[in-house]
GROMACS .gro file of C-alpha atoms in nm:
model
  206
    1UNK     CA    1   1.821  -0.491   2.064
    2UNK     CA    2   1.729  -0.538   1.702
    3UNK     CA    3   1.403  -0.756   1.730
    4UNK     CA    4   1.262  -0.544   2.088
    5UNK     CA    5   0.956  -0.435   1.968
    6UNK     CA    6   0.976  -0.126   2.119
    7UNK     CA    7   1.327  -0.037   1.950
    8UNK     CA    8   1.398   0.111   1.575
    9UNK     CA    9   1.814   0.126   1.451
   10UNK     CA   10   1.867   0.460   1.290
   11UNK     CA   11   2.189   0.444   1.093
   12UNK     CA   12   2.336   0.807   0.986
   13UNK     CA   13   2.665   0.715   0.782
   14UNK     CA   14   2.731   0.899   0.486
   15UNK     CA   15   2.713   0.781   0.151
   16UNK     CA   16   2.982   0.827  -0.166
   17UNK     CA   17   3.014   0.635  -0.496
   18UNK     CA   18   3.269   0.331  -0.472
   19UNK     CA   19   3.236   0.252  -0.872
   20UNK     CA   20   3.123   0.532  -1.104
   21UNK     CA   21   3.067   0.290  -1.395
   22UNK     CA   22   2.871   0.013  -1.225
   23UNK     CA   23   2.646   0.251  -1.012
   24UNK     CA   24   2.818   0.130  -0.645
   25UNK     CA   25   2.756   0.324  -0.358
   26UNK     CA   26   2.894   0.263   0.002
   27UNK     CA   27   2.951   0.401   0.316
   28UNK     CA   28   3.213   0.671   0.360
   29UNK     CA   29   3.361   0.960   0.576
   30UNK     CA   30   3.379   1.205   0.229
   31UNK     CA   31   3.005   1.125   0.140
   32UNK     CA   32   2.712   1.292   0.165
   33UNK     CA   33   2.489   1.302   0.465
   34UNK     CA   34   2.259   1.001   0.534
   35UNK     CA   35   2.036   0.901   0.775
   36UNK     CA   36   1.767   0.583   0.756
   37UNK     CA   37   1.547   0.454   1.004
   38UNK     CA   38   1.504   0.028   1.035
   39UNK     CA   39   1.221  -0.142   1.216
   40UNK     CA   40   1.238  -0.508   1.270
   41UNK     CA   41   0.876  -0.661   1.182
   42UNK     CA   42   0.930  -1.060   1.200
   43UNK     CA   43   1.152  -1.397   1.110
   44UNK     CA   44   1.117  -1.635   0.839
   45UNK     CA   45   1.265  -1.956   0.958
   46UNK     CA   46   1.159  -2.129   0.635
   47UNK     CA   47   1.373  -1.876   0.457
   48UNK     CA   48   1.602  -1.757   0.702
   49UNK     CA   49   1.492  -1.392   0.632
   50UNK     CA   50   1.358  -1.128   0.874
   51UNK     CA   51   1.119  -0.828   0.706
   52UNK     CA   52   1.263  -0.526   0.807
   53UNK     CA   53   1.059  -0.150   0.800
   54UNK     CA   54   1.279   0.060   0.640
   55UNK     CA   55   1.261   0.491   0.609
   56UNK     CA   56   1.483   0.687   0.461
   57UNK     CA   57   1.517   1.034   0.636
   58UNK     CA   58   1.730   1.155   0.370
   59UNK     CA   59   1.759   1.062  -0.054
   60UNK     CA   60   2.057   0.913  -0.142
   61UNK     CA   61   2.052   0.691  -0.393
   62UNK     CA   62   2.076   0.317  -0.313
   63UNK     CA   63   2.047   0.434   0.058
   64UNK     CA   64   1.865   0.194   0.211
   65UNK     CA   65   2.021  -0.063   0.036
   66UNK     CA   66   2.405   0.064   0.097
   67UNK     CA   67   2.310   0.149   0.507
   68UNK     CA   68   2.152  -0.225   0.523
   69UNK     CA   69   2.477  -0.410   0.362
   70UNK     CA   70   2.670  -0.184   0.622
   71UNK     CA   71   2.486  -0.331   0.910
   72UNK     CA   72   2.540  -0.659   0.787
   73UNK     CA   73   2.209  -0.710   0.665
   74UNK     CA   74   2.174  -0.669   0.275
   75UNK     CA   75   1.862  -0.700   0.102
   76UNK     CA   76   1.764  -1.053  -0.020
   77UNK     CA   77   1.785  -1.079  -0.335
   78UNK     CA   78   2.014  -0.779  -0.381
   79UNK     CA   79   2.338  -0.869  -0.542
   80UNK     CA   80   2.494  -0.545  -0.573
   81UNK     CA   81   2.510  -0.540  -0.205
   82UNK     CA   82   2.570  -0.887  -0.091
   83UNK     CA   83   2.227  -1.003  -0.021
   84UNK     CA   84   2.187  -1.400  -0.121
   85UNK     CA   85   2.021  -1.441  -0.443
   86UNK     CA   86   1.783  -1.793  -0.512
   87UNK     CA   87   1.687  -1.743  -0.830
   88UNK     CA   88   1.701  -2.028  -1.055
   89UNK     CA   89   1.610  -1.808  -1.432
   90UNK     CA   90   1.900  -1.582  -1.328
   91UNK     CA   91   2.160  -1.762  -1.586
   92UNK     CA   92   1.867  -1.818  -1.801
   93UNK     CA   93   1.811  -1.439  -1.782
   94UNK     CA   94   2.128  -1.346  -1.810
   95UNK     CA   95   2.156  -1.560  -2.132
   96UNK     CA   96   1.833  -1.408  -2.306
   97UNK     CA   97   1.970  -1.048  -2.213
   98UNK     CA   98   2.311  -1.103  -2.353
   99UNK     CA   99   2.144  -1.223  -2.668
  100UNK     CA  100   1.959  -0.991  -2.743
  101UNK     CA  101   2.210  -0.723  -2.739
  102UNK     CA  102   2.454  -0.927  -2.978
  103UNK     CA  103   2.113  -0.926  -3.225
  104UNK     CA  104   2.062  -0.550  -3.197
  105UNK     CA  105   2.420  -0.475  -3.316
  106UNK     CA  106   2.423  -0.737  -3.592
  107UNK     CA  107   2.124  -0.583  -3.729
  108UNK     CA  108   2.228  -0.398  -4.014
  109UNK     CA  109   1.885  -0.273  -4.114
  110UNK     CA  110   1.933   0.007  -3.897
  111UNK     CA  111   2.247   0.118  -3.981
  112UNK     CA  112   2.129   0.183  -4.357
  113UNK     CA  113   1.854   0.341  -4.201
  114UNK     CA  114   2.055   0.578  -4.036
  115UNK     CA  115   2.179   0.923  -4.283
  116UNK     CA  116   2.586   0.960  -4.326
  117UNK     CA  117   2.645   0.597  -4.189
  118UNK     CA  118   2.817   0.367  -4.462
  119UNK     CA  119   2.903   0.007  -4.417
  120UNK     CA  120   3.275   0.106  -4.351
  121UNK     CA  121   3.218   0.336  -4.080
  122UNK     CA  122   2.975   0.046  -3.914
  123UNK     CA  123   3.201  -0.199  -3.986
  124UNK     CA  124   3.491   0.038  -3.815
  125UNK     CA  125   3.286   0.098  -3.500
  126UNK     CA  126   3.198  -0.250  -3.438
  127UNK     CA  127   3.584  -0.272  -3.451
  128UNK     CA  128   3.627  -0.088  -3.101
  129UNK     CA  129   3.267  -0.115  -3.005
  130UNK     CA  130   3.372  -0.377  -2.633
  131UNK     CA  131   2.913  -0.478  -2.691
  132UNK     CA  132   3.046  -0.597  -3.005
  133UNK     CA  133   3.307  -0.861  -2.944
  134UNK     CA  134   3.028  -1.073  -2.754
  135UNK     CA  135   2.913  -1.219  -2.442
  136UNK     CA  136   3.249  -1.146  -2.291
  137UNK     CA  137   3.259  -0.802  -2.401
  138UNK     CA  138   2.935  -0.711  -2.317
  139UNK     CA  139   2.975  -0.842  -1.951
  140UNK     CA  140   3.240  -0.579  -1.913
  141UNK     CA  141   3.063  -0.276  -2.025
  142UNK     CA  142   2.728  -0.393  -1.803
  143UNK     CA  143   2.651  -0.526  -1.473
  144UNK     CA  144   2.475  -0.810  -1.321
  145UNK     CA  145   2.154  -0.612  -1.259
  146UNK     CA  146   2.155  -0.448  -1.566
  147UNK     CA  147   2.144  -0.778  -1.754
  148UNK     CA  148   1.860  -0.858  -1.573
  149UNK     CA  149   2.019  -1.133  -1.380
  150UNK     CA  150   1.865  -1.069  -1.062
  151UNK     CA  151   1.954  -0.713  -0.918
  152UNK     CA  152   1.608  -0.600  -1.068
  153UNK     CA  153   1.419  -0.809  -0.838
  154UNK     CA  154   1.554  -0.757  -0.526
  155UNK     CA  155   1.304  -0.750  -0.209
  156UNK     CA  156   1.266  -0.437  -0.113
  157UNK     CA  157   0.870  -0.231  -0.176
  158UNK     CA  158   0.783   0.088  -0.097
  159UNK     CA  159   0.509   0.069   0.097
  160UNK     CA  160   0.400   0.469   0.140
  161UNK     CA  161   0.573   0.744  -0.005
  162UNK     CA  162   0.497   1.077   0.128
  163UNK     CA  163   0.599   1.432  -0.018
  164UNK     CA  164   0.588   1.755   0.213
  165UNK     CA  165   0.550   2.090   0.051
  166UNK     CA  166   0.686   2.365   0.214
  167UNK     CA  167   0.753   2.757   0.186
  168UNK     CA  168   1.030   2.839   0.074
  169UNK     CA  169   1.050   3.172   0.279
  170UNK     CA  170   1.148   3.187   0.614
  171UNK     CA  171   0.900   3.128   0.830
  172UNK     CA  172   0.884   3.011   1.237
  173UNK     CA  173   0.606   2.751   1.131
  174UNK     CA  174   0.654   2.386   1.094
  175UNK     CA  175   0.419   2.253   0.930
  176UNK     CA  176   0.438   2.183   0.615
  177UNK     CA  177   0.157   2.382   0.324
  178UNK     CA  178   0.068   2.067   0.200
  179UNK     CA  179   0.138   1.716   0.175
  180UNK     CA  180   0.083   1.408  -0.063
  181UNK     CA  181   0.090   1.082   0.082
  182UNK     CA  182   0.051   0.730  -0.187
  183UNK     CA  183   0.033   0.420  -0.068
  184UNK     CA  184   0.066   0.061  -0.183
  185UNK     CA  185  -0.042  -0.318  -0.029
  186UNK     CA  186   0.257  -0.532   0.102
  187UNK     CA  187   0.405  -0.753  -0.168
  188UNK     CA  188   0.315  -1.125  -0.179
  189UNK     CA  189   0.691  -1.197  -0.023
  190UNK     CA  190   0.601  -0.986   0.286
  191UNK     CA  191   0.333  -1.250   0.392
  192UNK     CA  192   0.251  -1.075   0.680
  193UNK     CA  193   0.056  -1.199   0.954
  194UNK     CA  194  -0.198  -0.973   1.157
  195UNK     CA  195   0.005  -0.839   1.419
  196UNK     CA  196   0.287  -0.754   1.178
  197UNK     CA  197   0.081  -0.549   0.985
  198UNK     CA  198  -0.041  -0.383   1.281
  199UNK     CA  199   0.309  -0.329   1.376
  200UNK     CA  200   0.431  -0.227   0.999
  201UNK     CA  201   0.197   0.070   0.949
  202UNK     CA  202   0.192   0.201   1.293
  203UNK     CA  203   0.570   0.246   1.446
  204UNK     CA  204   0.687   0.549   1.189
  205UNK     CA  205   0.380   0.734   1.373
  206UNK     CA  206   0.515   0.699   1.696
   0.00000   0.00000   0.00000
């Protein structure tokens, strides 16, 4: 069961890109190995969220995030992946972000600024240039996280990072030559209660 304490899902699917352009990964026979460990620490009923423990045994990018959405449990605040986003300033952000890419390429100070760039070759460029035809245009050639809608504030912390350094020549011994190991309080959304925390830095020991 997901929520017996004494139980952790490990989820080894490979990875592969789905969308080159927009940074998509998902789940796929022709990926590259993945593996992830997921520990389930406690419910929010006021938010109908659970805080999950989450280690990745291997580096894929947007692993955790891509083996979570797979198990049917995205990331809050992830919308890349599915998870539900509550985030009032997102248009708002969205907005200010679009804006200020439509005043960066109507600024003309840096084009004369720039050697071997004439009005007519700006004025050509703009011409094909997708950033340039507006809020539409620019929607096209970036995603929702990029515009800083809400993608970059997804709920998800690393909590300890560790880095193993080992010999490169072959060698019956395990152990590693020497290891660095950073860690980092629980963000305010974690609100962890005393047995959680307990629970949170001691199961990836077992």
């Amino acid at each position: 069961s997901w929520c017996d304490s004494n139980t952790c899902v490990v989820m080894d699917a490979p990875i592969d890109i789905l969308d080159i352009q927009k940074g998509l990964r998902c789940v796929k026979g022709s990926g590259k190995a993945s593996k992830s460990k997921f520990k389930y620490i406690e419910y929010d009923v006021k938010n109908d969220t659970s805080l999950i423990s989450c280690c990745p045994l291997t580096g894929r990018q947007h692993q955790l995030r891509v083996h979570l959405q797979a198990l049917g449990f995205p990331i809050h605040n992830d919308n890349l992946y599915g998870g539900m986003v509550k985030n009032t300033d997102c248009d708002q952000m969205k907005m200010d972000a679009i804006e200020s890419i439509i005043n960066s390429h109507n600024d003309d100070s840096k084009i004369k600024r720039e050697k071997g760039i004439t009005q007519e070759t700006a004025k050509d460029a703009r011409e094909v240039c997708l950033c340039c035809k507006g809020s539409i245009g620019i929607q096209k050639c970036f995603n929702a996280s990029q515009l800083l809608e809400s993608g970059h504030a997804i709920c998800l912390h690393a909590l300890k990072y560790r880095i193993n350094f080992v010999n490169n020549k072959k060698s019956n011994s395990q152990q590693p030559l020497a290891m660095i190991e950073l860690s980092v309080s629980p963000p305010l959304w974690a609100d962890l209660n005393q047995e959680s925390t307990e629970l949170l830095n001691s199961w990836l020991e077992i």
